[in-house]
PDB file of C-alpha atoms in Angstrom:
ATOM      1  CA  GLN A1298     -13.762  -8.091 -13.628  1.00 67.00           C
ATOM      2  CA  TYR A1299     -14.174 -11.218 -11.524  1.00 73.00           C
ATOM      3  CA  LEU A1300     -17.890 -10.554 -10.999  1.00 75.00           C
ATOM      4  CA  LEU A1301     -18.405  -9.767 -14.681  1.00 75.00           C
ATOM      5  CA  ALA A1302     -16.793 -13.064 -15.645  1.00 79.00           C
ATOM      6  CA  LEU A1303     -18.866 -14.897 -13.039  1.00 83.00           C
ATOM      7  CA  ALA A1304     -22.200 -13.236 -13.911  1.00 82.00           C
ATOM      8  CA  PRO A1305     -22.027 -11.433 -17.276  1.00 84.00           C
ATOM      9  CA  GLN A1306     -25.825 -11.102 -17.282  1.00 87.00           C
ATOM     10  CA  LEU A1307     -25.458  -8.519 -14.489  1.00 82.00           C
ATOM     11  CA  LYS A1308     -23.228  -6.234 -16.513  1.00 82.00           C
ATOM     12  CA  ALA A1309     -25.799  -3.420 -16.569  1.00 81.00           C
ATOM     13  CA  LYS A1310     -26.061  -3.495 -12.773  1.00 82.00           C
ATOM     14  CA  LEU A1311     -22.348  -3.655 -11.914  1.00 83.00           C
ATOM     15  CA  VAL A1312     -20.364  -0.471 -11.474  1.00 83.00           C
ATOM     16  CA  PHE A1313     -16.707  -0.266 -10.527  1.00 80.00           C
ATOM     17  CA  LEU A1314     -16.291   2.659  -8.135  1.00 84.00           C
ATOM     18  CA  PRO A1315     -12.918   2.689  -6.367  1.00 83.00           C
ATOM     19  CA  PHE A1316     -13.055   4.508  -3.057  1.00 87.00           C
ATOM     20  CA  GLY A1317     -11.114   7.707  -2.596  1.00 93.00           C
ATOM     21  CA  ILE A1318      -8.870   9.105   0.116  1.00 96.00           C
ATOM     22  CA  ASP A1319      -8.315  12.611   1.464  1.00 97.00           C
ATOM     23  CA  THR A1320      -5.348  13.710  -0.660  1.00 96.00           C
ATOM     24  CA  ARG A1321      -5.192  17.011   1.221  1.00 96.00           C
ATOM     25  CA  PHE A1322      -4.422  15.152   4.435  1.00 97.00           C
ATOM     26  CA  TRP A1323      -2.337  12.335   2.959  1.00 97.00           C
ATOM     27  CA  ARG A1324       0.414  14.454   1.422  1.00 96.00           C
ATOM     28  CA  PRO A1325       4.227  14.486   1.080  1.00 94.00           C
ATOM     29  CA  LEU A1326       6.453  15.890   3.784  1.00 88.00           C
ATOM     30  CA  GLU A1327       7.111  19.565   3.192  1.00 84.00           C
ATOM     31  CA  GLY A1328      10.731  20.105   2.220  1.00 74.00           C
ATOM     32  CA  GLY A1329      11.286  16.401   1.534  1.00 67.00           C
ATOM     33  CA  ARG A1330      12.776  13.709   3.769  1.00 65.00           C
ATOM     34  CA  VAL A1331      15.679  14.392   6.111  1.00 55.00           C
ATOM     35  CA  GLY A1332      18.472  11.901   6.742  1.00 53.00           C
ATOM     36  CA  GLU A1333      20.067   8.969   4.965  1.00 56.00           C
ATOM     37  CA  ALA A1334      18.491   6.024   6.828  1.00 62.00           C
ATOM     38  CA  LYS A1335      16.966   3.417   4.515  1.00 85.00           C
ATOM     39  CA  THR A1336      13.604   2.555   6.021  1.00 94.00           C
ATOM     40  CA  VAL A1337      10.978   0.112   4.789  1.00 97.00           C
ATOM     41  CA  LEU A1338       7.545   0.366   6.407  1.00 97.00           C
ATOM     42  CA  SER A1339       4.818  -2.269   6.627  1.00 97.00           C
ATOM     43  CA  VAL A1340       1.385  -1.421   8.040  1.00 95.00           C
ATOM     44  CA  GLY A1341      -1.825  -3.311   8.724  1.00 91.00           C
ATOM     45  CA  ASN A1342      -3.907  -5.752  10.741  1.00 91.00           C
ATOM     46  CA  ASP A1343      -5.942  -7.208   7.881  1.00 91.00           C
ATOM     47  CA  PRO A1344      -5.919 -11.046   8.102  1.00 92.00           C
ATOM     48  CA  ASN A1345      -4.836 -11.132   4.451  1.00 95.00           C
ATOM     49  CA  ARG A1346      -1.511  -9.509   5.360  1.00 95.00           C
ATOM     50  CA  ASP A1347       1.234 -12.135   5.247  1.00 96.00           C
ATOM     51  CA  TRP A1348       3.262 -11.241   8.334  1.00 95.00           C
ATOM     52  CA  ASP A1349       5.193 -14.511   8.172  1.00 95.00           C
ATOM     53  CA  MET A1350       6.431 -13.282   4.804  1.00 95.00           C
ATOM     54  CA  VAL A1351       7.314  -9.891   6.275  1.00 94.00           C
ATOM     55  CA  LEU A1352       9.468 -11.515   8.960  1.00 97.00           C
ATOM     56  CA  LYS A1353      11.265 -13.673   6.369  1.00 97.00           C
ATOM     57  CA  VAL A1354      11.980 -10.611   4.226  1.00 97.00           C
ATOM     58  CA  ALA A1355      13.369  -8.694   7.210  1.00 97.00           C
ATOM     59  CA  SER A1356      15.593 -11.656   8.109  1.00 98.00           C
ATOM     60  CA  ILE A1357      17.199 -11.819   4.657  1.00 98.00           C
ATOM     61  CA  CYS A1358      17.665  -8.021   4.515  1.00 97.00           C
ATOM     62  CA  PRO A1359      19.695  -7.424   7.715  1.00 96.00           C
ATOM     63  CA  GLU A1360      21.138  -4.141   6.409  1.00 95.00           C
ATOM     64  CA  VAL A1361      17.673  -2.582   6.008  1.00 96.00           C
ATOM     65  CA  HIS A1362      15.794  -0.842   8.820  1.00 96.00           C
ATOM     66  CA  PHE A1363      12.171  -2.034   8.939  1.00 97.00           C
ATOM     67  CA  LYS A1364       9.247  -0.487  10.777  1.00 97.00           C
ATOM     68  CA  PHE A1365       6.176  -2.652  11.355  1.00 97.00           C
ATOM     69  CA  LEU A1366       2.907  -1.095  12.519  1.00 95.00           C
ATOM     70  CA  THR A1367       0.587  -3.927  13.524  1.00 94.00           C
ATOM     71  CA  ARG A1368      -0.946  -5.735  16.491  1.00 92.00           C
ATOM     72  CA  ARG A1369      -0.371  -9.143  14.856  1.00 93.00           C
ATOM     73  CA  LEU A1370       3.285  -9.508  15.878  1.00 94.00           C
ATOM     74  CA  LYS A1371       5.236  -9.719  19.144  1.00 94.00           C
ATOM     75  CA  ARG A1372       8.642  -8.145  19.694  1.00 94.00           C
ATOM     76  CA  ARG A1373      10.234 -11.558  20.306  1.00 95.00           C
ATOM     77  CA  GLN A1374       9.249 -12.635  16.768  1.00 95.00           C
ATOM     78  CA  CYS A1375      11.127  -9.788  15.085  1.00 97.00           C
ATOM     79  CA  PRO A1376      14.780  -9.766  14.001  1.00 97.00           C
ATOM     80  CA  PRO A1377      17.001  -6.981  15.403  1.00 97.00           C
ATOM     81  CA  ASN A1378      16.637  -4.745  12.323  1.00 97.00           C
ATOM     82  CA  VAL A1379      12.881  -4.374  12.975  1.00 97.00           C
ATOM     83  CA  GLU A1380      11.258  -1.551  14.926  1.00 96.00           C
ATOM     84  CA  LEU A1381       7.844  -2.852  16.003  1.00 96.00           C
ATOM     85  CA  ILE A1382       5.043  -0.373  16.676  1.00 94.00           C
ATOM     86  CA  VAL A1383       2.130  -2.261  18.199  1.00 89.00           C
ATOM     87  CA  GLY A1384      -1.040  -0.495  17.191  1.00 75.00           C
ATOM     88  CA  ASP A1385      -4.371  -0.443  15.450  1.00 61.00           C
ATOM     89  CA  ILE A1386      -5.237   2.371  13.039  1.00 59.00           C
ATOM     90  CA  LYS A1387      -8.973   1.636  13.006  1.00 60.00           C
ATOM     91  CA  GLY A1388      -9.045   1.374  16.793  1.00 58.00           C
ATOM     92  CA  MET A1389      -7.320   4.772  16.958  1.00 57.00           C
ATOM     93  CA  SER A1390      -4.506   3.514  19.196  1.00 76.00           C
ATOM     94  CA  VAL A1391      -2.282   5.144  16.569  1.00 88.00           C
ATOM     95  CA  SER A1392      -3.427   8.465  15.109  1.00 90.00           C
ATOM     96  CA  ASP A1393      -3.755   9.226  11.409  1.00 93.00           C
ATOM     97  CA  VAL A1394      -1.184  11.999  11.867  1.00 94.00           C
ATOM     98  CA  ALA A1395       1.311   9.487  13.302  1.00 93.00           C
ATOM     99  CA  VAL A1396       0.661   7.073  10.425  1.00 95.00           C
ATOM    100  CA  ARG A1397       1.093   9.877   7.896  1.00 95.00           C
ATOM    101  CA  THR A1398       4.457  10.727   9.441  1.00 94.00           C
ATOM    102  CA  LEU A1399       5.523   7.085   9.134  1.00 95.00           C
ATOM    103  CA  TYR A1400       4.623   7.094   5.433  1.00 96.00           C
ATOM    104  CA  GLN A1401       6.362  10.430   4.832  1.00 95.00           C
ATOM    105  CA  GLU A1402       9.599   9.389   6.552  1.00 93.00           C
ATOM    106  CA  SER A1403       9.884   5.964   4.901  1.00 95.00           C
ATOM    107  CA  ASP A1404      11.710   5.157   1.672  1.00 94.00           C
ATOM    108  CA  LEU A1405       9.331   2.349   0.750  1.00 96.00           C
ATOM    109  CA  VAL A1406       6.053   0.842   1.962  1.00 97.00           C
ATOM    110  CA  MET A1407       5.891  -2.950   1.696  1.00 97.00           C
ATOM    111  CA  ILE A1408       2.518  -4.751   1.562  1.00 97.00           C
ATOM    112  CA  PRO A1409       2.975  -8.563   1.495  1.00 95.00           C
ATOM    113  CA  LEU A1410      -0.354 -10.337   1.008  1.00 96.00           C
ATOM    114  CA  ARG A1411      -1.874 -13.772   0.932  1.00 96.00           C
ATOM    115  CA  GLN A1412      -3.813 -14.748  -2.183  1.00 96.00           C
ATOM    116  CA  THR A1413      -7.204 -13.040  -1.992  1.00 93.00           C
ATOM    117  CA  LEU A1414      -9.964 -11.576  -4.138  1.00 88.00           C
ATOM    118  CA  GLN A1415     -10.387  -8.826  -1.557  1.00 86.00           C
ATOM    119  CA  PRO A1416      -8.548  -5.602  -2.519  1.00 88.00           C
ATOM    120  CA  SER A1417      -6.373  -5.964   0.573  1.00 92.00           C
ATOM    121  CA  GLY A1418      -3.778  -3.250   1.076  1.00 93.00           C
ATOM    122  CA  GLN A1419      -5.680  -0.690  -0.997  1.00 94.00           C
ATOM    123  CA  SER A1420      -5.991   1.966   1.710  1.00 94.00           C
ATOM    124  CA  VAL A1421      -2.347   1.700   2.747  1.00 96.00           C
ATOM    125  CA  ALA A1422      -1.161   1.779  -0.864  1.00 97.00           C
ATOM    126  CA  LEU A1423      -3.229   4.852  -1.766  1.00 97.00           C
ATOM    127  CA  GLN A1424      -2.276   6.704   1.408  1.00 97.00           C
ATOM    128  CA  SER A1425       1.404   5.919   0.959  1.00 97.00           C
ATOM    129  CA  LEU A1426       1.464   7.026  -2.676  1.00 97.00           C
ATOM    130  CA  ALA A1427      -0.429  10.192  -1.757  1.00 97.00           C
ATOM    131  CA  CYS A1428       2.359  10.875   0.750  1.00 96.00           C
ATOM    132  CA  GLY A1429       4.935  10.506  -2.009  1.00 95.00           C
ATOM    133  CA  THR A1430       6.315   7.121  -0.915  1.00 95.00           C
ATOM    134  CA  ALA A1431       6.702   4.204  -3.321  1.00 96.00           C
ATOM    135  CA  VAL A1432       4.741   0.994  -2.711  1.00 97.00           C
ATOM    136  CA  LEU A1433       5.804  -2.636  -3.037  1.00 97.00           C
ATOM    137  CA  ILE A1434       2.843  -5.044  -2.952  1.00 97.00           C
ATOM    138  CA  SER A1435       2.142  -8.726  -3.623  1.00 97.00           C
ATOM    139  CA  LYS A1436       0.366  -9.350  -6.911  1.00 95.00           C
ATOM    140  CA  THR A1437      -2.930 -10.992  -5.972  1.00 95.00           C
ATOM    141  CA  LYS A1438      -6.233 -11.611  -7.757  1.00 91.00           C
ATOM    142  CA  GLY A1439      -7.642  -8.757  -5.686  1.00 90.00           C
ATOM    143  CA  LEU A1440      -5.422  -6.011  -7.119  1.00 92.00           C
ATOM    144  CA  TRP A1441      -8.089  -3.325  -7.405  1.00 89.00           C
ATOM    145  CA  ASP A1442      -7.160  -1.626 -10.689  1.00 90.00           C
ATOM    146  CA  PRO A1443      -4.429  -3.449 -12.656  1.00 91.00           C
ATOM    147  CA  SER A1444      -4.965  -1.229 -15.705  1.00 92.00           C
ATOM    148  CA  ARG A1445      -3.651   1.769 -13.738  1.00 94.00           C
ATOM    149  CA  PHE A1446      -1.426   0.270 -11.050  1.00 96.00           C
ATOM    150  CA  ILE A1447       1.291  -1.049 -13.338  1.00 96.00           C
ATOM    151  CA  ASP A1448       4.488  -2.744 -12.198  1.00 96.00           C
ATOM    152  CA  GLY A1449       7.453  -0.388 -12.418  1.00 96.00           C
ATOM    153  CA  GLU A1450       5.266   2.538 -13.456  1.00 97.00           C
ATOM    154  CA  THR A1451       3.016   3.577 -10.579  1.00 97.00           C
ATOM    155  CA  ILE A1452       3.715   0.729  -8.144  1.00 97.00           C
ATOM    156  CA  ASP A1453       6.023  -2.270  -7.735  1.00 97.00           C
ATOM    157  CA  LEU A1454       4.374  -5.695  -7.871  1.00 97.00           C
ATOM    158  CA  VAL A1455       5.986  -8.773  -6.365  1.00 96.00           C
ATOM    159  CA  LYS A1456       5.461 -12.479  -6.962  1.00 93.00           C
ATOM    160  CA  LEU A1457       3.142 -13.971  -4.368  1.00 92.00           C
ATOM    161  CA  GLY A1458       4.849 -15.902  -1.570  1.00 91.00           C
ATOM    162  CA  SER A1459       8.429 -15.133  -2.574  1.00 94.00           C
ATOM    163  CA  PRO A1460      10.746 -13.510   0.026  1.00 96.00           C
ATOM    164  CA  ALA A1461      13.541 -13.470  -2.568  1.00 96.00           C
ATOM    165  CA  SER A1462      11.368 -11.425  -4.961  1.00 96.00           C
ATOM    166  CA  PHE A1463      10.668  -8.920  -2.202  1.00 96.00           C
ATOM    167  CA  LYS A1464      14.373  -8.666  -1.404  1.00 97.00           C
ATOM    168  CA  THR A1465      15.223  -8.072  -5.079  1.00 97.00           C
ATOM    169  CA  LYS A1466      12.686  -5.222  -5.346  1.00 96.00           C
ATOM    170  CA  ILE A1467      13.711  -3.731  -1.983  1.00 97.00           C
ATOM    171  CA  ASP A1468      17.382  -3.743  -2.993  1.00 96.00           C
ATOM    172  CA  LEU A1469      16.506  -2.129  -6.320  1.00 95.00           C
ATOM    173  CA  SER A1470      14.307   0.524  -4.699  1.00 94.00           C
ATOM    174  CA  LEU A1471      16.819   1.483  -2.018  1.00 94.00           C
ATOM    175  CA  SER A1472      19.852   1.439  -4.310  1.00 93.00           C
ATOM    176  CA  CYS A1473      18.169   3.467  -7.044  1.00 90.00           C
ATOM    177  CA  SER A1474      16.363   6.270  -5.251  1.00 86.00           C
ATOM    178  CA  ALA A1475      15.723   8.170  -8.494  1.00 91.00           C
ATOM    179  CA  ARG A1476      13.665   5.215  -9.796  1.00 93.00           C
ATOM    180  CA  SER A1477      11.642   4.981  -6.572  1.00 92.00           C
ATOM    181  CA  LEU A1478      11.006   8.711  -6.479  1.00 91.00           C
ATOM    182  CA  GLU A1479       9.783   8.659 -10.082  1.00 95.00           C
ATOM    183  CA  ILE A1480       7.440   5.730  -9.420  1.00 96.00           C
ATOM    184  CA  ALA A1481       6.155   7.474  -6.295  1.00 94.00           C
ATOM    185  CA  LYS A1482       5.669  10.703  -8.253  1.00 95.00           C
ATOM    186  CA  ARG A1483       3.604   8.941 -10.923  1.00 97.00           C
ATOM    187  CA  GLY A1484       1.716   7.036  -8.221  1.00 97.00           C
ATOM    188  CA  ARG A1485       0.852  10.234  -6.368  1.00 97.00           C
ATOM    189  CA  ALA A1486      -0.343  11.868  -9.595  1.00 97.00           C
ATOM    190  CA  LEU A1487      -2.554   8.845 -10.292  1.00 97.00           C
ATOM    191  CA  VAL A1488      -4.074   8.908  -6.802  1.00 97.00           C
ATOM    192  CA  SER A1489      -4.707  12.658  -7.022  1.00 95.00           C
ATOM    193  CA  GLN A1490      -6.342  12.341 -10.458  1.00 94.00           C
ATOM    194  CA  GLU A1491      -8.378   9.170  -9.933  1.00 94.00           C
ATOM    195  CA  TYR A1492      -8.651   8.255  -6.246  1.00 95.00           C
ATOM    196  CA  SER A1493      -9.361  11.400  -4.244  1.00 95.00           C
ATOM    197  CA  ALA A1494     -12.380  11.646  -1.947  1.00 95.00           C
ATOM    198  CA  GLU A1495     -13.779  14.438  -4.129  1.00 95.00           C
ATOM    199  CA  ILE A1496     -13.653  12.290  -7.267  1.00 93.00           C
ATOM    200  CA  PHE A1497     -15.259   9.401  -5.397  1.00 92.00           C
ATOM    201  CA  ALA A1498     -18.108  11.688  -4.264  1.00 94.00           C
ATOM    202  CA  GLU A1499     -18.650  13.023  -7.784  1.00 93.00           C
ATOM    203  CA  HIS A1500     -18.816   9.541  -9.299  1.00 90.00           C
ATOM    204  CA  LEU A1501     -21.105   8.291  -6.526  1.00 91.00           C
ATOM    205  CA  GLN A1502     -23.469  11.210  -7.080  1.00 92.00           C
ATOM    206  CA  GLU A1503     -23.486  10.515 -10.813  1.00 90.00           C
ATOM    207  CA  ILE A1504     -24.330   6.831 -10.245  1.00 88.00           C
ATOM    208  CA  CYS A1505     -27.105   7.694  -7.795  1.00 88.00           C
ATOM    209  CA  SER A1506     -28.610  10.271 -10.170  1.00 88.00           C
ATOM    210  CA  ARG A1507     -28.746   7.648 -12.947  1.00 82.00           C
TER     211      ARG A1507
END
């Protein structure tokens, strides 16, 4: 949409093709989650992740257990309710299987972002939803498909740069598990129907054949 507004004369040459993920690998935990711990997960090393925001949110939610998977933080920076896992998914210091388990065992995946046109957080959001876990993400200009990822329907969107807004949505998600499970269910259905690797390959082949 941004490119079309910037260069409408290129409309015939622009194609929106969202990438897909392996929905057979990224899948919910068989038998559902075990235990009553309320866990919020945040993952990523992208420079557009707002880790200062993450730390502020954790500080004002002392009753919530947070897990952070990143190499951008040090243990001394984290409040006591944070479990820091220092790692890099792309560098394979943490395996995809381990990351999948983190998604599956979490109640919520939080993706705080800086303002960006880049679709930052897309991989984590799609993987999390495919694993059946609800996603809470900052609303940026780079949200990759706002017509499908709708606040309160398939994802939860949060005001940019507002720790209080994150806390409000976290409290709502953890106190109303039925709501979160329903959002995650619709999110997983959306990812399976529109964002699988197979669908991506089919659309890419169609574009190339044209």
